[in-house]
Coordinates of N, CA and C in Angstrom, one line a residue:
Chain A
D287 N -6.0 -13.3 9.7 CA -5.9 -12.0 9.2 C -7.4 -11.5 8.8
V288 N -7.5 -10.2 8.9 CA -8.8 -9.6 8.5 C -8.9 -9.6 7.0
Q289 N -10.0 -10.1 6.5 CA -10.3 -10.1 5.1 C -11.0 -8.8 4.7
M290 N -10.6 -8.2 3.7 CA -11.3 -7.0 3.2 C -12.0 -7.3 1.8
T291 N -13.3 -7.4 1.8 CA -14.1 -7.7 0.6 C -14.5 -6.4 0.0
Q292 N -14.0 -6.2 -1.2 CA -14.3 -4.9 -1.9 C -15.2 -5.2 -3.1
S293 N -16.2 -4.3 -3.2 CA -17.1 -4.4 -4.4 C -17.6 -3.0 -4.9
P294 N -17.9 -3.0 -6.2 CA -17.8 -4.0 -7.2 C -16.3 -4.1 -7.6
S295 N -16.0 -5.1 -8.4 CA -14.6 -5.3 -8.9 C -14.4 -4.3 -10.1
T296 N -15.5 -4.1 -10.9 CA -15.4 -3.1 -11.9 C -16.7 -2.3 -11.9
L297 N -16.6 -1.1 -12.4 CA -17.7 -0.2 -12.3 C -17.6 0.7 -13.6
S298 N -18.6 0.7 -14.4 CA -18.7 1.5 -15.6 C -19.5 2.7 -15.3
A299 N -19.0 3.9 -15.5 CA -19.6 5.1 -15.2 C -19.3 6.2 -16.2
A300 N -20.0 7.3 -16.1 CA -19.8 8.4 -17.0 C -19.4 9.7 -16.2
V301 N -18.8 10.6 -16.9 CA -18.4 11.9 -16.2 C -19.7 12.5 -15.6
G302 N -19.5 12.9 -14.4 CA -20.6 13.5 -13.7 C -21.4 12.6 -12.8
D303 N -21.2 11.2 -13.0 CA -21.9 10.3 -12.1 C -21.4 10.3 -10.7
R304 N -22.3 9.9 -9.8 CA -21.9 9.6 -8.4 C -21.6 8.1 -8.3
V305 N -20.5 7.8 -7.8 CA -20.1 6.4 -7.6 C -19.7 6.1 -6.2
T306 N -20.0 4.9 -5.8 CA -19.7 4.4 -4.4 C -19.1 3.1 -4.5
I307 N -18.0 2.9 -3.8 CA -17.3 1.7 -3.7 C -17.3 1.2 -2.2
T308 N -17.5 -0.1 -2.0 CA -17.6 -0.6 -0.6 C -16.5 -1.6 -0.3
C309 N -16.1 -1.5 1.0 CA -15.2 -2.5 1.5 C -15.8 -3.0 2.8
R310 N -15.9 -4.3 2.9 CA -16.4 -5.0 4.1 C -15.3 -5.8 4.8
A311 N -15.1 -5.5 6.1 CA -14.1 -6.3 6.8 C -14.7 -7.5 7.5
S312 N -13.9 -8.5 7.6 CA -14.4 -9.8 8.2 C -14.5 -9.7 9.7
Q313 N -13.9 -8.7 10.3 CA -14.2 -8.4 11.7 C -13.9 -6.9 11.9
S314 N -14.3 -6.3 13.0 CA -14.2 -4.9 13.2 C -12.8 -4.4 13.1
V315 N -12.6 -3.3 12.3 CA -11.3 -2.6 12.2 C -11.5 -1.2 12.7
N316 N -12.5 -1.0 13.5 CA -12.8 0.4 14.1 C -12.9 1.4 12.9
S317 N -12.1 2.4 12.9 CA -12.1 3.3 11.7 C -10.8 3.4 11.0
W318 N -10.0 2.3 11.2 CA -8.7 2.3 10.6 C -8.7 1.7 9.2
V319 N -9.3 2.5 8.3 CA -9.3 2.2 6.9 C -8.9 3.4 6.1
A320 N -8.1 3.1 5.1 CA -7.6 4.1 4.1 C -8.1 3.7 2.7
W321 N -8.2 4.7 1.8 CA -8.6 4.5 0.4 C -7.5 5.1 -0.5
Y322 N -7.2 4.4 -1.6 CA -6.2 4.8 -2.5 C -6.7 4.8 -3.9
Q323 N -6.1 5.6 -4.8 CA -6.4 5.6 -6.2 C -5.1 5.2 -6.9
Q324 N -5.2 4.3 -7.9 CA -4.0 3.8 -8.6 C -4.2 3.9 -10.1
K325 N -3.3 4.5 -10.8 CA -3.3 4.5 -12.3 C -2.2 3.6 -12.8
P326 N -2.3 3.0 -14.0 CA -1.3 2.1 -14.5 C 0.1 2.7 -14.5
G327 N 1.0 1.9 -13.9 CA 2.4 2.3 -13.9 C 2.8 3.4 -13.0
K328 N 1.8 3.9 -12.1 CA 2.1 5.0 -11.2 C 1.9 4.5 -9.8
A329 N 2.5 5.2 -8.9 CA 2.4 4.9 -7.4 C 0.9 5.2 -7.0
P330 N 0.4 4.3 -6.1 CA -0.9 4.6 -5.6 C -0.9 6.0 -4.8
K331 N -2.1 6.6 -4.8 CA -2.2 7.9 -4.2 C -3.2 7.8 -3.0
L332 N -2.8 8.3 -1.9 CA -3.7 8.3 -0.7 C -4.9 9.3 -0.9
L333 N -6.1 8.9 -0.7 CA -7.3 9.7 -0.8 C -7.8 10.0 0.6
I334 N -8.0 9.0 1.3 CA -8.8 9.1 2.6 C -8.0 8.2 3.6
Y335 N -8.0 8.7 4.9 CA -7.5 7.8 6.0 C -8.4 7.9 7.2
K336 N -8.3 7.0 8.1 CA -9.2 6.9 9.2 C -10.6 7.0 8.8
A337 N -10.9 6.3 7.8 CA -12.3 6.1 7.2 C -12.9 7.3 6.5
S338 N -12.6 8.5 7.0 CA -13.3 9.6 6.5 C -12.5 10.9 6.4
I339 N -11.3 10.9 6.8 CA -10.4 12.1 6.7 C -9.8 12.2 5.3
L340 N -10.1 13.4 4.7 CA -9.6 13.6 3.4 C -8.1 14.0 3.4
E341 N -7.3 13.4 2.7 CA -5.9 13.7 2.6 C -5.7 15.1 2.0
S342 N -4.8 15.9 2.5 CA -4.5 17.2 2.0 C -4.3 17.2 0.5
G343 N -5.0 18.1 -0.2 CA -4.8 18.2 -1.6 C -5.7 17.4 -2.4
V344 N -6.5 16.5 -1.8 CA -7.4 15.6 -2.5 C -8.7 16.4 -2.7
P345 N -9.3 16.4 -3.9 CA -10.5 17.1 -4.2 C -11.7 16.7 -3.3
S346 N -12.5 17.6 -2.9 CA -13.6 17.4 -2.0 C -14.7 16.5 -2.6
R347 N -14.7 16.2 -3.9 CA -15.6 15.3 -4.4 C -15.4 13.8 -3.9
F348 N -14.3 13.6 -3.3 CA -14.0 12.3 -2.7 C -14.4 12.3 -1.2
S349 N -15.1 11.3 -0.8 CA -15.5 11.2 0.6 C -15.5 9.8 1.1
G350 N -15.3 9.6 2.4 CA -15.3 8.2 2.9 C -16.2 8.2 4.2
L351 N -16.9 7.0 4.3 CA -17.7 6.8 5.5 C -17.5 5.4 6.0
G352 N -17.9 5.2 7.3 CA -17.9 3.9 7.8 C -17.2 3.7 9.1
S353 N -17.4 2.6 9.8 CA -16.7 2.2 11.0 C -17.1 0.8 11.2
G354 N -16.3 0.1 12.0 CA -16.5 -1.3 12.3 C -16.2 -2.2 11.2
T355 N -17.2 -2.6 10.4 CA -16.9 -3.6 9.3 C -17.3 -3.1 7.9
E356 N -18.0 -2.0 7.8 CA -18.4 -1.5 6.5 C -18.0 -0.1 6.2
F357 N -17.4 0.0 5.0 CA -16.8 1.3 4.7 C -17.1 1.6 3.2
T358 N -17.3 2.9 2.9 CA -17.6 3.3 1.6 C -16.7 4.5 1.1
L359 N -16.3 4.5 -0.1 CA -15.7 5.6 -0.8 C -16.7 6.1 -1.8
T360 N -17.0 7.4 -1.8 CA -17.9 8.0 -2.8 C -17.2 9.1 -3.5
I361 N -17.4 9.1 -4.8 CA -17.0 10.2 -5.7 C -18.3 10.9 -6.1
S362 N -18.4 12.1 -5.7 CA -19.8 12.8 -5.9 C -20.1 13.1 -7.3
S363 N -19.1 13.5 -8.1 CA -19.3 13.8 -9.5 C -18.0 13.4 -10.2
L364 N -18.1 12.3 -10.9 CA -16.9 11.7 -11.5 C -16.3 12.6 -12.6
Q365 N -15.0 12.8 -12.5 CA -14.2 13.6 -13.4 C -13.3 12.7 -14.3
P366 N -13.0 13.2 -15.5 CA -12.1 12.4 -16.4 C -10.9 11.9 -15.7
D367 N -10.3 12.6 -14.8 CA -9.1 12.2 -14.1 C -9.3 11.1 -13.1
D368 N -10.6 10.8 -12.8 CA -10.9 9.8 -11.8 C -11.0 8.4 -12.3
F369 N -10.9 8.2 -13.6 CA -11.0 6.8 -14.1 C -9.7 6.1 -13.8
A370 N -9.8 5.2 -12.9 CA -8.6 4.6 -12.2 C -9.1 3.4 -11.4
T371 N -8.1 2.7 -10.7 CA -8.5 1.6 -9.8 C -8.4 2.2 -8.4
Y372 N -9.3 1.8 -7.6 CA -9.4 2.2 -6.2 C -9.3 1.0 -5.3
F373 N -8.6 1.1 -4.2 CA -8.6 0.0 -3.2 C -8.5 0.5 -1.8
C374 N -9.0 -0.3 -0.9 CA -9.0 0.0 0.5 C -7.9 -0.7 1.3
L375 N -7.5 -0.2 2.4 CA -6.5 -0.8 3.3 C -7.0 -0.7 4.7
Q376 N -7.0 -1.9 5.4 CA -7.3 -1.8 6.9 C -6.0 -1.9 7.6
Y377 N -5.8 -1.0 8.6 CA -4.6 -1.0 9.4 C -4.9 -1.0 10.9
N378 N -5.9 -1.8 11.2 CA -6.3 -2.0 12.6 C -5.2 -2.8 13.4
S379 N -4.4 -3.6 12.7 CA -3.4 -4.4 13.3 C -2.2 -4.3 12.5
D380 N -1.1 -4.9 13.0 CA 0.2 -4.9 12.2 C 0.0 -5.7 10.9
S381 N -1.0 -6.7 11.0 CA -1.3 -7.5 9.8 C -2.2 -6.8 8.9
R382 N -1.7 -5.7 8.2 CA -2.6 -4.9 7.4 C -3.1 -5.7 6.1
T383 N -4.3 -5.5 5.7 CA -4.8 -6.2 4.5 C -5.5 -5.2 3.6
F384 N -5.5 -5.6 2.3 CA -6.1 -4.7 1.3 C -7.3 -5.3 0.7
G385 N -8.2 -4.5 0.1 CA -9.2 -5.0 -0.8 C -8.6 -5.3 -2.1
H386 N -9.4 -6.0 -3.0 CA -8.9 -6.5 -4.3 C -8.9 -5.4 -5.3
G387 N -9.6 -4.3 -5.0 CA -9.6 -3.2 -6.0 C -10.9 -3.1 -6.8
T388 N -11.2 -1.9 -7.2 CA -12.3 -1.6 -8.1 C -11.8 -0.7 -9.2
K389 N -12.0 -1.2 -10.4 CA -11.6 -0.5 -11.6 C -12.8 0.3 -12.1
V390 N -12.6 1.7 -12.1 CA -13.7 2.6 -12.6 C -13.4 2.9 -14.0
D391 N -14.2 2.5 -14.9 CA -14.0 2.9 -16.3 C -15.2 3.4 -17.0
I392 N -15.0 3.8 -18.2 CA -16.2 4.4 -18.9 C -17.1 3.3 -19.4
Chain B
Q257 N 9.2 17.5 -1.9 CA 8.3 16.4 -2.1 C 9.0 15.1 -1.9
L258 N 8.4 14.3 -1.0 CA 9.1 12.9 -0.7 C 8.9 12.0 -2.0
Q259 N 9.9 11.3 -2.3 CA 9.8 10.3 -3.4 C 10.5 9.1 -2.9
L260 N 9.9 7.9 -3.3 CA 10.4 6.6 -3.0 C 10.7 5.9 -4.3
Q261 N 11.8 5.2 -4.4 CA 12.1 4.5 -5.7 C 12.7 3.2 -5.4
E262 N 12.0 2.1 -5.9 CA 12.5 0.8 -5.7 C 13.6 0.5 -6.8
S263 N 14.5 -0.3 -6.4 CA 15.5 -0.8 -7.4 C 16.0 -2.2 -7.0
G264 N 16.4 -2.9 -8.0 CA 16.8 -4.3 -7.8 C 16.6 -5.1 -9.1
P265 N 17.1 -6.3 -9.1 CA 16.9 -7.2 -10.3 C 15.5 -7.5 -10.6
G266 N 15.2 -7.5 -11.9 CA 13.8 -7.9 -12.3 C 13.6 -9.4 -12.5
L267 N 14.6 -10.1 -12.4 CA 14.5 -11.6 -12.6 C 15.4 -12.3 -11.5
V268 N 14.7 -13.2 -10.8 CA 15.4 -14.0 -9.8 C 15.1 -15.5 -10.1
K269 N 16.1 -16.3 -9.9 CA 15.9 -17.8 -10.1 C 15.3 -18.4 -8.9
P270 N 14.5 -19.5 -9.2 CA 13.9 -20.2 -8.0 C 14.9 -20.7 -7.0
S271 N 14.6 -20.6 -5.8 CA 15.4 -21.0 -4.6 C 16.5 -19.9 -4.3
E272 N 16.6 -18.9 -5.1 CA 17.6 -17.9 -4.8 C 17.0 -16.8 -4.0
T273 N 17.8 -15.7 -3.8 CA 17.3 -14.6 -2.9 C 17.0 -13.3 -3.7
L274 N 15.9 -12.8 -3.3 CA 15.4 -11.5 -3.9 C 15.9 -10.4 -3.0
S275 N 16.5 -9.4 -3.6 CA 17.0 -8.2 -2.8 C 16.6 -6.9 -3.5
L276 N 15.9 -6.1 -2.8 CA 15.4 -4.8 -3.3 C 15.8 -3.7 -2.4
T277 N 16.0 -2.5 -2.9 CA 16.3 -1.3 -2.1 C 15.3 -0.3 -2.5
C278 N 14.9 0.5 -1.5 CA 14.0 1.7 -1.7 C 14.8 2.9 -1.3
G279 N 15.1 3.7 -2.3 CA 15.8 5.0 -2.1 C 14.8 6.1 -1.7
V280 N 15.1 6.8 -0.7 CA 14.2 7.9 -0.2 C 14.9 9.2 -0.6
S281 N 14.1 10.1 -1.3 CA 14.6 11.4 -1.6 C 13.5 12.4 -1.2
G282 N 14.0 13.6 -0.9 CA 13.1 14.7 -0.4 C 13.0 14.7 1.1
G283 N 14.0 14.0 1.7 CA 14.0 14.0 3.2 C 14.9 12.8 3.7
S284 N 15.3 12.9 4.9 CA 16.2 11.9 5.5 C 15.4 11.0 6.4
I285 N 15.7 9.7 6.1 CA 15.0 8.6 6.9 C 15.1 8.9 8.4
S286 N 16.3 9.4 8.8 CA 16.6 9.6 10.3 C 15.8 10.7 10.8
S287 N 15.3 11.6 10.0 CA 14.5 12.8 10.4 C 13.0 12.4 10.6
F288 N 12.6 11.3 9.9 CA 11.2 10.9 10.0 C 11.0 10.0 11.1
T289 N 11.1 10.5 12.3 CA 11.0 9.7 13.5 C 9.5 9.3 13.9
K290 N 8.6 9.9 13.2 CA 7.2 9.5 13.4 C 6.6 8.7 12.3
Y291 N 7.5 8.0 11.5 CA 7.1 7.2 10.4 C 7.8 5.8 10.4
Y292 N 7.1 4.9 9.9 CA 7.6 3.6 9.6 C 7.8 3.5 8.1
W293 N 8.5 2.5 7.7 CA 8.7 2.2 6.2 C 8.3 0.8 6.0
G294 N 7.8 0.6 4.8 CA 7.2 -0.7 4.5 C 7.4 -1.3 3.1
W295 N 7.1 -2.6 3.0 CA 7.1 -3.2 1.7 C 5.8 -4.0 1.5
I296 N 5.3 -3.9 0.3 CA 4.0 -4.5 -0.1 C 4.3 -5.1 -1.5
R297 N 3.5 -6.1 -1.8 CA 3.7 -6.7 -3.2 C 2.3 -7.0 -3.7
Q298 N 2.3 -7.1 -5.0 CA 1.0 -7.5 -5.7 C 1.3 -8.5 -6.8
S299 N 0.9 -9.7 -6.6 CA 1.1 -10.8 -7.6 C 0.0 -10.6 -8.6
P300 N 0.2 -11.1 -9.9 CA -0.8 -11.0 -10.9 C -2.1 -11.5 -10.5
G301 N -3.2 -10.7 -10.7 CA -4.5 -11.1 -10.4 C -4.9 -11.2 -8.9
K302 N -4.0 -10.8 -8.0 CA -4.3 -10.9 -6.6 C -4.3 -9.5 -5.9
A303 N -4.8 -9.5 -4.7 CA -4.8 -8.3 -4.0 C -3.4 -8.0 -3.5
L304 N -3.2 -6.7 -3.1 CA -2.0 -6.3 -2.5 C -1.7 -7.1 -1.2
E305 N -0.5 -7.5 -1.0 CA -0.1 -8.2 0.2 C 1.0 -7.5 1.0
W306 N 0.7 -7.3 2.3 CA 1.6 -6.7 3.2 C 2.8 -7.6 3.5
I307 N 4.1 -7.1 3.3 CA 5.2 -7.9 3.5 C 5.8 -7.6 4.9
G308 N 5.9 -6.3 5.2 CA 6.4 -6.0 6.5 C 6.7 -4.5 6.7
T309 N 7.1 -4.1 7.9 CA 7.4 -2.7 8.2 C 8.7 -2.6 9.0
I310 N 9.4 -1.5 8.9 CA 10.6 -1.3 9.7 C 10.6 0.1 10.2
Y311 N 11.1 0.4 11.4 CA 11.3 1.7 11.9 C 12.8 2.1 11.7
Y312 N 13.1 3.4 11.8 CA 14.4 3.8 11.5 C 15.4 3.1 12.5
D313 N 14.9 2.7 13.7 CA 15.9 2.1 14.7 C 16.0 0.6 14.5
G314 N 15.4 0.1 13.4 CA 15.6 -1.3 13.1 C 14.5 -2.2 13.6
T315 N 13.5 -1.7 14.3 CA 12.4 -2.5 14.8 C 11.6 -2.9 13.6
T316 N 11.2 -4.2 13.5 CA 10.5 -4.7 12.4 C 9.2 -5.5 12.8
Y317 N 8.3 -5.5 11.8 CA 7.2 -6.4 11.8 C 7.1 -7.1 10.5
Y318 N 7.0 -8.4 10.5 CA 6.9 -9.2 9.2 C 5.5 -9.9 9.2
N319 N 5.0 -10.0 8.0 CA 3.8 -10.8 7.8 C 4.1 -12.2 8.2
P320 N 3.3 -12.8 9.1 CA 3.6 -14.2 9.6 C 3.8 -15.2 8.4
S321 N 3.1 -15.0 7.3 CA 3.2 -15.9 6.2 C 4.5 -15.9 5.5
L322 N 5.2 -14.8 5.7 CA 6.5 -14.6 5.0 C 7.7 -14.5 6.0
K323 N 7.4 -14.5 7.3 CA 8.3 -14.2 8.3 C 9.6 -15.0 8.3
S324 N 9.5 -16.3 7.9 CA 10.7 -17.2 7.9 C 11.6 -16.9 6.8
R325 N 11.2 -16.1 5.8 CA 12.0 -15.8 4.6 C 12.4 -14.4 4.4
V326 N 11.9 -13.5 5.3 CA 12.1 -12.0 5.1 C 13.0 -11.4 6.0
I327 N 13.8 -10.5 5.5 CA 14.6 -9.6 6.4 C 14.5 -8.2 5.8
M328 N 14.2 -7.2 6.7 CA 14.2 -5.8 6.2 C 15.3 -5.1 7.0
S329 N 15.9 -4.1 6.4 CA 16.9 -3.3 7.1 C 16.8 -1.8 6.6
V330 N 17.4 -1.0 7.4 CA 17.5 0.4 7.1 C 19.0 0.9 7.1
D331 N 19.4 1.6 6.1 CA 20.7 2.2 6.0 C 20.6 3.7 6.0
M332 N 20.7 4.3 7.1 CA 20.5 5.8 7.2 C 21.6 6.5 6.5
S333 N 22.8 6.0 6.4 CA 23.9 6.7 5.7 C 23.6 6.8 4.2
R334 N 22.9 5.8 3.7 CA 22.6 5.9 2.2 C 21.1 6.3 2.0
N335 N 20.4 6.6 3.1 CA 19.0 7.0 3.1 C 18.2 6.1 2.3
H336 N 18.3 4.8 2.5 CA 17.5 3.8 1.9 C 17.1 2.7 2.9
F337 N 16.1 1.9 2.5 CA 15.8 0.7 3.3 C 15.7 -0.5 2.3
S338 N 15.8 -1.7 2.8 CA 15.9 -2.8 1.9 C 15.0 -4.0 2.3
L339 N 14.8 -4.8 1.3 CA 14.0 -6.0 1.5 C 14.8 -7.2 1.0
T340 N 14.9 -8.3 1.8 CA 15.5 -9.5 1.3 C 14.5 -10.6 1.5
L341 N 14.3 -11.4 0.5 CA 13.4 -12.5 0.6 C 14.1 -13.7 0.1
H342 N 14.3 -14.7 1.0 CA 15.1 -15.9 0.7 C 14.2 -17.0 0.0
S343 N 14.8 -17.9 -0.6 CA 14.2 -19.1 -1.1 C 13.0 -18.8 -1.9
V344 N 13.1 -18.0 -2.9 CA 11.9 -17.6 -3.7 C 11.5 -18.7 -4.6
S345 N 10.2 -18.6 -5.0 CA 9.6 -19.5 -5.9 C 8.6 -18.7 -6.8
A346 N 7.9 -19.4 -7.7 CA 7.1 -18.7 -8.7 C 6.0 -17.8 -8.0
P347 N 5.4 -18.3 -6.9 CA 4.4 -17.4 -6.3 C 4.9 -16.1 -5.8
D348 N 6.2 -15.9 -5.7 CA 6.8 -14.7 -5.3 C 6.9 -13.7 -6.4
T349 N 6.6 -14.1 -7.6 CA 6.6 -13.2 -8.7 C 5.5 -12.1 -8.5
A350 N 5.9 -10.8 -8.5 CA 5.0 -9.8 -8.1 C 5.6 -8.4 -8.4
V351 N 4.8 -7.4 -8.4 CA 5.2 -6.0 -8.3 C 5.5 -5.7 -6.9
Y352 N 6.7 -5.3 -6.5 CA 7.0 -4.9 -5.2 C 7.0 -3.4 -5.0
F353 N 6.3 -3.0 -4.0 CA 6.3 -1.5 -3.7 C 6.9 -1.3 -2.3
C354 N 7.6 -0.1 -2.3 CA 8.0 0.4 -0.9 C 7.1 1.6 -0.6
A355 N 7.1 1.9 0.7 CA 6.1 2.9 1.2 C 6.6 3.5 2.5
R356 N 6.0 4.6 2.8 CA 6.1 5.3 4.1 C 4.8 5.3 4.8
L357 N 4.9 5.0 6.1 CA 3.7 4.9 7.0 C 3.8 5.9 8.1
P358 N 2.9 6.8 8.2 CA 2.8 7.6 9.4 C 2.6 6.7 10.6
Y359 N 3.0 7.1 11.8 CA 2.9 6.2 12.9 C 1.6 5.5 13.1
G360 N 0.5 6.2 12.6 CA -0.8 5.6 12.8 C -1.1 4.3 11.9
G361 N -0.2 4.1 10.9 CA -0.3 2.8 10.3 C -0.7 2.7 8.8
Y362 N -1.3 3.8 8.3 CA -1.7 3.7 6.9 C -0.5 4.1 6.1
I363 N -0.5 4.1 4.7 CA 0.5 4.5 3.9 C 0.2 5.9 3.3
D364 N 1.2 6.8 3.4 CA 0.9 8.1 2.8 C 1.7 8.3 1.5
Y365 N 2.8 7.6 1.4 CA 3.6 7.7 0.1 C 4.0 6.3 -0.3
W366 N 3.9 6.1 -1.6 CA 4.3 4.8 -2.2 C 5.4 5.0 -3.3
G367 N 6.2 4.0 -3.5 CA 7.0 4.0 -4.7 C 6.2 3.6 -5.9
Q368 N 6.7 3.7 -7.1 CA 6.0 3.3 -8.3 C 5.9 1.8 -8.4
G369 N 6.7 1.0 -7.7 CA 6.7 -0.4 -7.8 C 7.7 -0.9 -8.8
T370 N 8.2 -2.1 -8.6 CA 9.1 -2.8 -9.5 C 8.7 -4.2 -9.7
L371 N 8.7 -4.7 -10.9 CA 8.3 -6.1 -11.2 C 9.5 -7.0 -11.0
V372 N 9.2 -8.0 -10.2 CA 10.2 -9.1 -10.0 C 9.6 -10.4 -10.4
A373 N 10.3 -11.0 -11.4 CA 9.8 -12.3 -11.8 C 10.7 -13.4 -11.3
V374 N 10.1 -14.5 -10.9 CA 10.9 -15.7 -10.4 C 10.8 -16.7 -11.5
S375 N 11.9 -17.0 -12.1 CA 11.9 -17.9 -13.2 C 13.4 -18.4 -13.5
S376 N 13.5 -19.6 -13.9 CA 14.8 -20.2 -14.3 C 15.1 -19.8 -15.7

């Protein structure tokens, strides 16, 4: 299986900060990576798919970059609603795998 | 707005069978011909783990690590799909999520998840 190594595991930030989260794949997954936001007790929410395509309705402060083995999710100006856990998903094969998650807190 | 809702027992005894259902509202499974349906789980302190996917025609893919114990099915008359996991043990304790996958393979909708504990 492809391993997705996500960093950092936790990130302390303030409103207005620019934050970047990284996922590294153990082998190339082309651009088949998605990013999600999860809040406690709620369903995860799709932010980005195919590495850089913003899901409809997601604020433009979220962006994704990368291909091959290295991928990033950036929040350009952190808002109060953005304090949550973020994780990546590779779907290059039927054996999809996830990153461990990054908790963004104050 | 599509909604997915997991349901099933929150406690299962070791060696027994875990059975969960995912109800789909806001659309008919049979109309979503460009989508797959899936199950994912998250054990405490661990990353999310892919369990498997199923198409409305019954075509399945199972995680090789769980394949010998997993069965997924679709019931279009009830507009839900199901997960059966046999011979459970403590490591199967997890929050189980159901999800919808556009044909390309990522997840666009998730259920909220349901906690299933394996304990005697």
